[in-house]
PDB file of C-alpha atoms in Angstrom:
ATOM      1  CA  UNK W   1      82.401 123.529 112.557  1.00  0.00           C
ATOM      2  CA  UNK W   2      83.485 124.221 109.007  1.00  0.00           C
ATOM      3  CA  UNK W   3      81.200 123.308 106.203  1.00  0.00           C
ATOM      4  CA  UNK W   4      78.765 124.318 103.504  1.00  0.00           C
ATOM      5  CA  UNK W   5      75.267 125.537 104.239  1.00  0.00           C
ATOM      6  CA  UNK W   6      72.541 125.467 101.629  1.00  0.00           C
ATOM      7  CA  UNK W   7      69.120 126.992 102.027  1.00  0.00           C
ATOM      8  CA  UNK W   8      66.297 126.435 101.738  1.00  0.00           C
ATOM      9  CA  UNK W   9      66.256 122.652 101.986  1.00  0.00           C
ATOM     10  CA  UNK W  10      62.904 122.441 100.215  1.00  0.00           C
ATOM     11  CA  UNK W  11      61.420 125.008  97.871  1.00  0.00           C
ATOM     12  CA  UNK W  12      58.240 125.131  95.850  1.00  0.00           C
ATOM     13  CA  UNK W  13      57.846 127.475  92.933  1.00  0.00           C
ATOM     14  CA  UNK W  14      55.152 128.356  90.503  1.00  0.00           C
ATOM     15  CA  UNK W  15      55.966 128.296  86.825  1.00  0.00           C
ATOM     16  CA  UNK W  16      57.352 131.608  85.599  1.00  0.00           C
ATOM     17  CA  UNK W  17      58.948 132.576  88.898  1.00  0.00           C
ATOM     18  CA  UNK W  18      62.645 133.021  89.534  1.00  0.00           C
ATOM     19  CA  UNK W  19      64.078 131.486  92.695  1.00  0.00           C
ATOM     20  CA  UNK W  20      67.458 131.875  94.356  1.00  0.00           C
ATOM     21  CA  UNK W  21      69.216 129.083  96.226  1.00  0.00           C
ATOM     22  CA  UNK W  22      71.727 130.108  98.831  1.00  0.00           C
ATOM     23  CA  UNK W  23      75.151 128.504  99.354  1.00  0.00           C
ATOM     24  CA  UNK W  24      77.555 129.675 102.056  1.00  0.00           C
ATOM     25  CA  UNK W  25      80.882 128.093 103.034  1.00  0.00           C
ATOM     26  CA  UNK W  26      83.289 128.780 105.878  1.00  0.00           C
ATOM     27  CA  UNK W  27      86.045 126.477 104.675  1.00  0.00           C
ATOM     28  CA  UNK W  28      88.033 129.325 103.105  1.00  0.00           C
ATOM     29  CA  UNK W  29      87.850 127.539  99.756  1.00  0.00           C
ATOM     30  CA  UNK W  30      88.446 129.481  96.574  1.00  0.00           C
ATOM     31  CA  UNK W  31      86.461 127.232  94.239  1.00  0.00           C
ATOM     32  CA  UNK W  32      82.716 126.701  94.425  1.00  0.00           C
ATOM     33  CA  UNK W  33      80.350 124.665  92.263  1.00  0.00           C
ATOM     34  CA  UNK W  34      76.676 124.066  91.596  1.00  0.00           C
ATOM     35  CA  UNK W  35      75.458 120.644  90.493  1.00  0.00           C
ATOM     36  CA  UNK W  36      72.027 119.464  89.517  1.00  0.00           C
ATOM     37  CA  UNK W  37      70.894 115.920  90.273  1.00  0.00           C
ATOM     38  CA  UNK W  38      67.991 114.160  88.587  1.00  0.00           C
ATOM     39  CA  UNK W  39      66.996 110.563  89.298  1.00  0.00           C
ATOM     40  CA  UNK W  40      69.243 108.169  87.441  1.00  0.00           C
ATOM     41  CA  UNK W  41      71.328 110.905  85.839  1.00  0.00           C
ATOM     42  CA  UNK W  42      74.065 111.523  88.347  1.00  0.00           C
ATOM     43  CA  UNK W  43      75.449 114.965  89.020  1.00  0.00           C
ATOM     44  CA  UNK W  44      75.650 117.548  86.251  1.00  0.00           C
ATOM     45  CA  UNK W  45      77.671 120.746  86.563  1.00  0.00           C
ATOM     46  CA  UNK W  46      75.719 124.001  86.219  1.00  0.00           C
ATOM     47  CA  UNK W  47      78.256 126.706  87.105  1.00  0.00           C
ATOM     48  CA  UNK W  48      81.570 126.933  88.882  1.00  0.00           C
ATOM     49  CA  UNK W  49      83.730 129.693  90.240  1.00  0.00           C
ATOM     50  CA  UNK W  50      87.471 129.656  90.773  1.00  0.00           C
ATOM     51  CA  UNK W  51      87.715 132.969  92.526  1.00  0.00           C
ATOM     52  CA  UNK W  52      85.662 135.931  93.659  1.00  0.00           C
ATOM     53  CA  UNK W  53      84.025 137.927  90.843  1.00  0.00           C
ATOM     54  CA  UNK W  54      84.691 135.164  88.338  1.00  0.00           C
ATOM     55  CA  UNK W  55      82.536 132.219  87.283  1.00  0.00           C
ATOM     56  CA  UNK W  56      82.196 129.879  84.335  1.00  0.00           C
ATOM     57  CA  UNK W  57      79.366 127.939  82.734  1.00  0.00           C
ATOM     58  CA  UNK W  58      79.270 124.236  83.286  1.00  0.00           C
ATOM     59  CA  UNK W  59      77.546 121.661  81.118  1.00  0.00           C
ATOM     60  CA  UNK W  60      73.935 122.730  81.743  1.00  0.00           C
ATOM     61  CA  UNK W  61      74.025 126.480  82.457  1.00  0.00           C
ATOM     62  CA  UNK W  62      71.025 127.505  80.340  1.00  0.00           C
ATOM     63  CA  UNK W  63      68.264 128.972  82.488  1.00  0.00           C
ATOM     64  CA  UNK W  64      70.521 129.531  85.490  1.00  0.00           C
ATOM     65  CA  UNK W  65      72.579 132.461  86.760  1.00  0.00           C
ATOM     66  CA  UNK W  66      75.103 132.892  89.567  1.00  0.00           C
ATOM     67  CA  UNK W  67      77.153 135.557  91.286  1.00  0.00           C
ATOM     68  CA  UNK W  68      80.337 135.419  93.337  1.00  0.00           C
ATOM     69  CA  UNK W  69      80.668 138.724  95.146  1.00  0.00           C
ATOM     70  CA  UNK W  70      82.140 137.189  98.276  1.00  0.00           C
ATOM     71  CA  UNK W  71      84.464 134.226  98.758  1.00  0.00           C
ATOM     72  CA  UNK W  72      82.017 132.593 101.143  1.00  0.00           C
ATOM     73  CA  UNK W  73      78.901 132.874  99.007  1.00  0.00           C
ATOM     74  CA  UNK W  74      77.807 131.461  95.644  1.00  0.00           C
ATOM     75  CA  UNK W  75      74.029 131.848  95.153  1.00  0.00           C
ATOM     76  CA  UNK W  76      72.261 130.182  92.244  1.00  0.00           C
ATOM     77  CA  UNK W  77      69.208 131.705  90.586  1.00  0.00           C
ATOM     78  CA  UNK W  78      66.889 129.377  88.708  1.00  0.00           C
ATOM     79  CA  UNK W  79      65.156 131.574  86.174  1.00  0.00           C
ATOM     80  CA  UNK W  80      61.869 131.135  84.389  1.00  0.00           C
ATOM     81  CA  UNK W  81      63.895 130.275  81.289  1.00  0.00           C
ATOM     82  CA  UNK W  82      64.846 126.922  82.806  1.00  0.00           C
ATOM     83  CA  UNK W  83      62.428 124.503  81.163  1.00  0.00           C
ATOM     84  CA  UNK W  84      62.535 121.722  83.714  1.00  0.00           C
ATOM     85  CA  UNK W  85      63.772 123.112  87.017  1.00  0.00           C
ATOM     86  CA  UNK W  86      62.425 120.437  89.363  1.00  0.00           C
ATOM     87  CA  UNK W  87      65.549 118.746  90.727  1.00  0.00           C
ATOM     88  CA  UNK W  88      67.911 118.331  93.655  1.00  0.00           C
ATOM     89  CA  UNK W  89      70.590 121.049  93.676  1.00  0.00           C
ATOM     90  CA  UNK W  90      73.945 120.562  95.333  1.00  0.00           C
ATOM     91  CA  UNK W  91      76.547 123.190  96.116  1.00  0.00           C
ATOM     92  CA  UNK W  92      80.168 122.207  96.672  1.00  0.00           C
ATOM     93  CA  UNK W  93      83.512 123.802  97.340  1.00  0.00           C
ATOM     94  CA  UNK W  94      87.146 122.795  97.061  1.00  0.00           C
ATOM     95  CA  UNK W  95      90.593 124.146  97.550  1.00  0.00           C
ATOM     96  CA  UNK W  96      92.090 124.228  94.074  1.00  0.00           C
ATOM     97  CA  UNK W  97      95.566 124.834  95.438  1.00  0.00           C
ATOM     98  CA  UNK W  98      95.569 121.213  96.560  1.00  0.00           C
ATOM     99  CA  UNK W  99      95.492 119.228  93.369  1.00  0.00           C
ATOM    100  CA  UNK W 100      93.155 117.605  92.753  1.00  0.00           C
ATOM    101  CA  UNK W 101      90.911 118.873  95.498  1.00  0.00           C
ATOM    102  CA  UNK W 102      88.315 116.935  97.368  1.00  0.00           C
ATOM    103  CA  UNK W 103      84.817 118.390  96.967  1.00  0.00           C
ATOM    104  CA  UNK W 104      82.840 119.208 100.076  1.00  0.00           C
ATOM    105  CA  UNK W 105      79.087 119.232  99.500  1.00  0.00           C
ATOM    106  CA  UNK W 106      76.211 120.978 101.175  1.00  0.00           C
ATOM    107  CA  UNK W 107      73.055 119.095 102.176  1.00  0.00           C
ATOM    108  CA  UNK W 108      71.268 120.138  99.016  1.00  0.00           C
ATOM    109  CA  UNK W 109      68.131 122.049  98.061  1.00  0.00           C
ATOM    110  CA  UNK W 110      65.168 120.267  96.563  1.00  0.00           C
ATOM    111  CA  UNK W 111      63.216 122.481  94.165  1.00  0.00           C
ATOM    112  CA  UNK W 112      59.753 121.534  92.987  1.00  0.00           C
ATOM    113  CA  UNK W 113      57.884 123.516  90.355  1.00  0.00           C
ATOM    114  CA  UNK W 114      54.137 123.336  90.704  1.00  0.00           C
TER     115      UNK W 114
ATOM    116  CA  UNK O   1      82.308 114.078  78.607  1.00  0.00           C
ATOM    117  CA  UNK O   2      80.678 112.175  81.403  1.00  0.00           C
ATOM    118  CA  UNK O   3      82.512 109.041  82.601  1.00  0.00           C
ATOM    119  CA  UNK O   4      80.580 105.810  82.245  1.00  0.00           C
ATOM    120  CA  UNK O   5      80.049 103.555  85.239  1.00  0.00           C
ATOM    121  CA  UNK O   6      79.137  99.897  85.355  1.00  0.00           C
ATOM    122  CA  UNK O   7      77.108  98.189  86.546  1.00  0.00           C
ATOM    123  CA  UNK O   8      74.214 100.625  86.910  1.00  0.00           C
ATOM    124  CA  UNK O   9      72.977  98.757  89.953  1.00  0.00           C
ATOM    125  CA  UNK O  10      74.028  95.833  92.118  1.00  0.00           C
ATOM    126  CA  UNK O  11      72.376  93.980  94.979  1.00  0.00           C
ATOM    127  CA  UNK O  12      74.514  92.162  97.525  1.00  0.00           C
ATOM    128  CA  UNK O  13      74.156  90.172 100.682  1.00  0.00           C
ATOM    129  CA  UNK O  14      76.166  91.286 103.684  1.00  0.00           C
ATOM    130  CA  UNK O  15      79.700  89.943 103.454  1.00  0.00           C
ATOM    131  CA  UNK O  16      79.771  89.697  99.676  1.00  0.00           C
ATOM    132  CA  UNK O  17      82.201  91.592  97.470  1.00  0.00           C
ATOM    133  CA  UNK O  18      81.489  94.015  94.635  1.00  0.00           C
ATOM    134  CA  UNK O  19      83.380  95.869  91.935  1.00  0.00           C
ATOM    135  CA  UNK O  20      82.274  99.142  90.367  1.00  0.00           C
ATOM    136  CA  UNK O  21      83.953 100.333  87.206  1.00  0.00           C
ATOM    137  CA  UNK O  22      84.457 103.821  85.809  1.00  0.00           C
ATOM    138  CA  UNK O  23      85.769 104.510  82.328  1.00  0.00           C
ATOM    139  CA  UNK O  24      86.458 107.708  80.461  1.00  0.00           C
ATOM    140  CA  UNK O  25      86.893 108.586  76.805  1.00  0.00           C
ATOM    141  CA  UNK O  26      89.461 111.210  77.815  1.00  0.00           C
ATOM    142  CA  UNK O  27      92.869 110.845  79.395  1.00  0.00           C
ATOM    143  CA  UNK O  28      92.644 110.572  83.139  1.00  0.00           C
ATOM    144  CA  UNK O  29      95.028 112.283  85.502  1.00  0.00           C
ATOM    145  CA  UNK O  30      93.130 111.371  88.599  1.00  0.00           C
ATOM    146  CA  UNK O  31      89.855 109.820  89.688  1.00  0.00           C
ATOM    147  CA  UNK O  32      87.629 110.717  92.612  1.00  0.00           C
ATOM    148  CA  UNK O  33      85.156 108.353  94.258  1.00  0.00           C
ATOM    149  CA  UNK O  34      82.119 109.518  96.258  1.00  0.00           C
ATOM    150  CA  UNK O  35      79.233 107.756  97.965  1.00  0.00           C
ATOM    151  CA  UNK O  36      75.776 109.255  98.330  1.00  0.00           C
ATOM    152  CA  UNK O  37      73.103 107.882 100.618  1.00  0.00           C
ATOM    153  CA  UNK O  38      69.505 108.491  99.683  1.00  0.00           C
ATOM    154  CA  UNK O  39      68.478 112.119 100.189  1.00  0.00           C
ATOM    155  CA  UNK O  40      71.911 113.141 101.435  1.00  0.00           C
ATOM    156  CA  UNK O  41      74.922 114.912  99.989  1.00  0.00           C
ATOM    157  CA  UNK O  42      77.730 112.909  98.370  1.00  0.00           C
ATOM    158  CA  UNK O  43      80.637 112.102 100.650  1.00  0.00           C
ATOM    159  CA  UNK O  44      84.216 111.869  99.489  1.00  0.00           C
ATOM    160  CA  UNK O  45      85.796 108.398  99.656  1.00  0.00           C
ATOM    161  CA  UNK O  46      89.165 108.700  97.965  1.00  0.00           C
ATOM    162  CA  UNK O  47      91.290 110.154  95.197  1.00  0.00           C
ATOM    163  CA  UNK O  48      93.567 108.155  92.933  1.00  0.00           C
ATOM    164  CA  UNK O  49      96.373 110.029  91.264  1.00  0.00           C
ATOM    165  CA  UNK O  50      98.197 109.208  88.065  1.00  0.00           C
ATOM    166  CA  UNK O  51     101.253 107.226  88.989  1.00  0.00           C
ATOM    167  CA  UNK O  52     100.097 107.127  92.582  1.00  0.00           C
ATOM    168  CA  UNK O  53      99.329 104.343  94.949  1.00  0.00           C
ATOM    169  CA  UNK O  54      96.128 102.455  95.252  1.00  0.00           C
ATOM    170  CA  UNK O  55      94.201 104.171  98.029  1.00  0.00           C
ATOM    171  CA  UNK O  56      92.015 102.543 100.600  1.00  0.00           C
ATOM    172  CA  UNK O  57      89.148 103.499 102.861  1.00  0.00           C
ATOM    173  CA  UNK O  58      87.979 100.958 105.440  1.00  0.00           C
ATOM    174  CA  UNK O  59      87.327  97.843 103.384  1.00  0.00           C
ATOM    175  CA  UNK O  60      86.883  99.886 100.229  1.00  0.00           C
ATOM    176  CA  UNK O  61      89.822 100.177  97.866  1.00  0.00           C
ATOM    177  CA  UNK O  62      90.319 101.299  94.306  1.00  0.00           C
ATOM    178  CA  UNK O  63      92.651 100.978  91.374  1.00  0.00           C
ATOM    179  CA  UNK O  64      93.511 103.319  88.537  1.00  0.00           C
ATOM    180  CA  UNK O  65      94.631 102.184  85.106  1.00  0.00           C
ATOM    181  CA  UNK O  66      95.853 105.275  83.274  1.00  0.00           C
ATOM    182  CA  UNK O  67      96.427 103.527  79.965  1.00  0.00           C
ATOM    183  CA  UNK O  68      92.947 102.073  79.842  1.00  0.00           C
ATOM    184  CA  UNK O  69      91.463 105.310  81.240  1.00  0.00           C
ATOM    185  CA  UNK O  70      89.634 103.278  83.841  1.00  0.00           C
ATOM    186  CA  UNK O  71      89.225 103.046  87.571  1.00  0.00           C
ATOM    187  CA  UNK O  72      87.619 100.322  89.660  1.00  0.00           C
ATOM    188  CA  UNK O  73      86.229 100.501  93.181  1.00  0.00           C
ATOM    189  CA  UNK O  74      86.419  97.315  95.257  1.00  0.00           C
ATOM    190  CA  UNK O  75      84.059  96.757  98.167  1.00  0.00           C
ATOM    191  CA  UNK O  76      85.147  93.815 100.282  1.00  0.00           C
ATOM    192  CA  UNK O  77      82.946  91.985 102.775  1.00  0.00           C
ATOM    193  CA  UNK O  78      80.168  94.519 102.264  1.00  0.00           C
ATOM    194  CA  UNK O  79      78.243  95.929 105.207  1.00  0.00           C
ATOM    195  CA  UNK O  80      74.738  97.374 105.327  1.00  0.00           C
ATOM    196  CA  UNK O  81      76.292 100.828 105.691  1.00  0.00           C
ATOM    197  CA  UNK O  82      77.846 100.513 102.232  1.00  0.00           C
ATOM    198  CA  UNK O  83      74.451 100.924 100.592  1.00  0.00           C
ATOM    199  CA  UNK O  84      74.110 104.023  98.463  1.00  0.00           C
ATOM    200  CA  UNK O  85      74.974 105.390  95.074  1.00  0.00           C
ATOM    201  CA  UNK O  86      78.633 105.497  94.121  1.00  0.00           C
ATOM    202  CA  UNK O  87      79.977 108.113  91.752  1.00  0.00           C
ATOM    203  CA  UNK O  88      83.334 108.449  90.127  1.00  0.00           C
ATOM    204  CA  UNK O  89      84.520 111.906  89.173  1.00  0.00           C
ATOM    205  CA  UNK O  90      87.172 112.930  86.698  1.00  0.00           C
ATOM    206  CA  UNK O  91      88.754 116.374  86.840  1.00  0.00           C
ATOM    207  CA  UNK O  92      88.876 118.451  83.729  1.00  0.00           C
ATOM    208  CA  UNK O  93      91.505 121.108  84.128  1.00  0.00           C
ATOM    209  CA  UNK O  94      90.376 124.445  82.831  1.00  0.00           C
ATOM    210  CA  UNK O  95      93.373 126.536  83.676  1.00  0.00           C
ATOM    211  CA  UNK O  96      95.326 127.420  86.741  1.00  0.00           C
ATOM    212  CA  UNK O  97      94.653 124.912  89.462  1.00  0.00           C
ATOM    213  CA  UNK O  98      90.954 124.417  88.924  1.00  0.00           C
ATOM    214  CA  UNK O  99      89.545 120.935  89.147  1.00  0.00           C
ATOM    215  CA  UNK O 100      86.208 121.132  87.401  1.00  0.00           C
ATOM    216  CA  UNK O 101      84.889 117.742  88.382  1.00  0.00           C
ATOM    217  CA  UNK O 102      82.688 115.777  86.013  1.00  0.00           C
ATOM    218  CA  UNK O 103      80.785 112.936  87.626  1.00  0.00           C
ATOM    219  CA  UNK O 104      79.916 109.558  86.231  1.00  0.00           C
ATOM    220  CA  UNK O 105      76.434 108.161  85.816  1.00  0.00           C
ATOM    221  CA  UNK O 106      76.400 106.489  89.213  1.00  0.00           C
ATOM    222  CA  UNK O 107      76.087 102.914  90.491  1.00  0.00           C
ATOM    223  CA  UNK O 108      73.344 102.043  92.951  1.00  0.00           C
ATOM    224  CA  UNK O 109      74.534  99.534  95.543  1.00  0.00           C
ATOM    225  CA  UNK O 110      72.075  97.815  97.858  1.00  0.00           C
ATOM    226  CA  UNK O 111      73.369  95.554 100.620  1.00  0.00           C
ATOM    227  CA  UNK O 112      70.795  93.241 102.143  1.00  0.00           C
ATOM    228  CA  UNK O 113      71.011  91.375 105.468  1.00  0.00           C
TER     229      UNK O 113
END
């Protein structure tokens, strides 16, 4: 079945540590996105990528980094520079050739900083 | 800028109707609607296109007023399964065919028996 796989589902981190969240898709979508969700604040865009080897900052990119070396993969690193990293992280993909494209989401990764 | 949704929360009895509104300070070319159940990923409901038809999904329909930069989601004869948080999303085109989607603040809908 086609879809988006995020891992891990739950992650605990000590302050000062970097962590990487995995996002893999087999939908053959060109565009991929990372959103952060906090209670009562909806979904906020961290980074997005239109194509392999290219990505752009979203609205809250500070303290995060991404890479897009393969079409299928768009990992997100939460660095120690992110002041408040505890949140629910959602990865999504879409086919930008179909305007405007429906977003397909992964199941999410819940990060807790201890 | 983030679209604004209203109301923030609504509680219904099964069979009642509800309307969720989404407004933007920027011109809208299309509006997405998604529903998210607690602890799960958002699920796509529908897209409304500028100049397009009103779309429907089960007993959920929506309208799109381009001039007012608003969209409304109509839930008719609500069922328990409609409970969740509803988000509207407005694409911001950043070049080429990219639909960078900005989501609204969300509306929590709770349907009670």
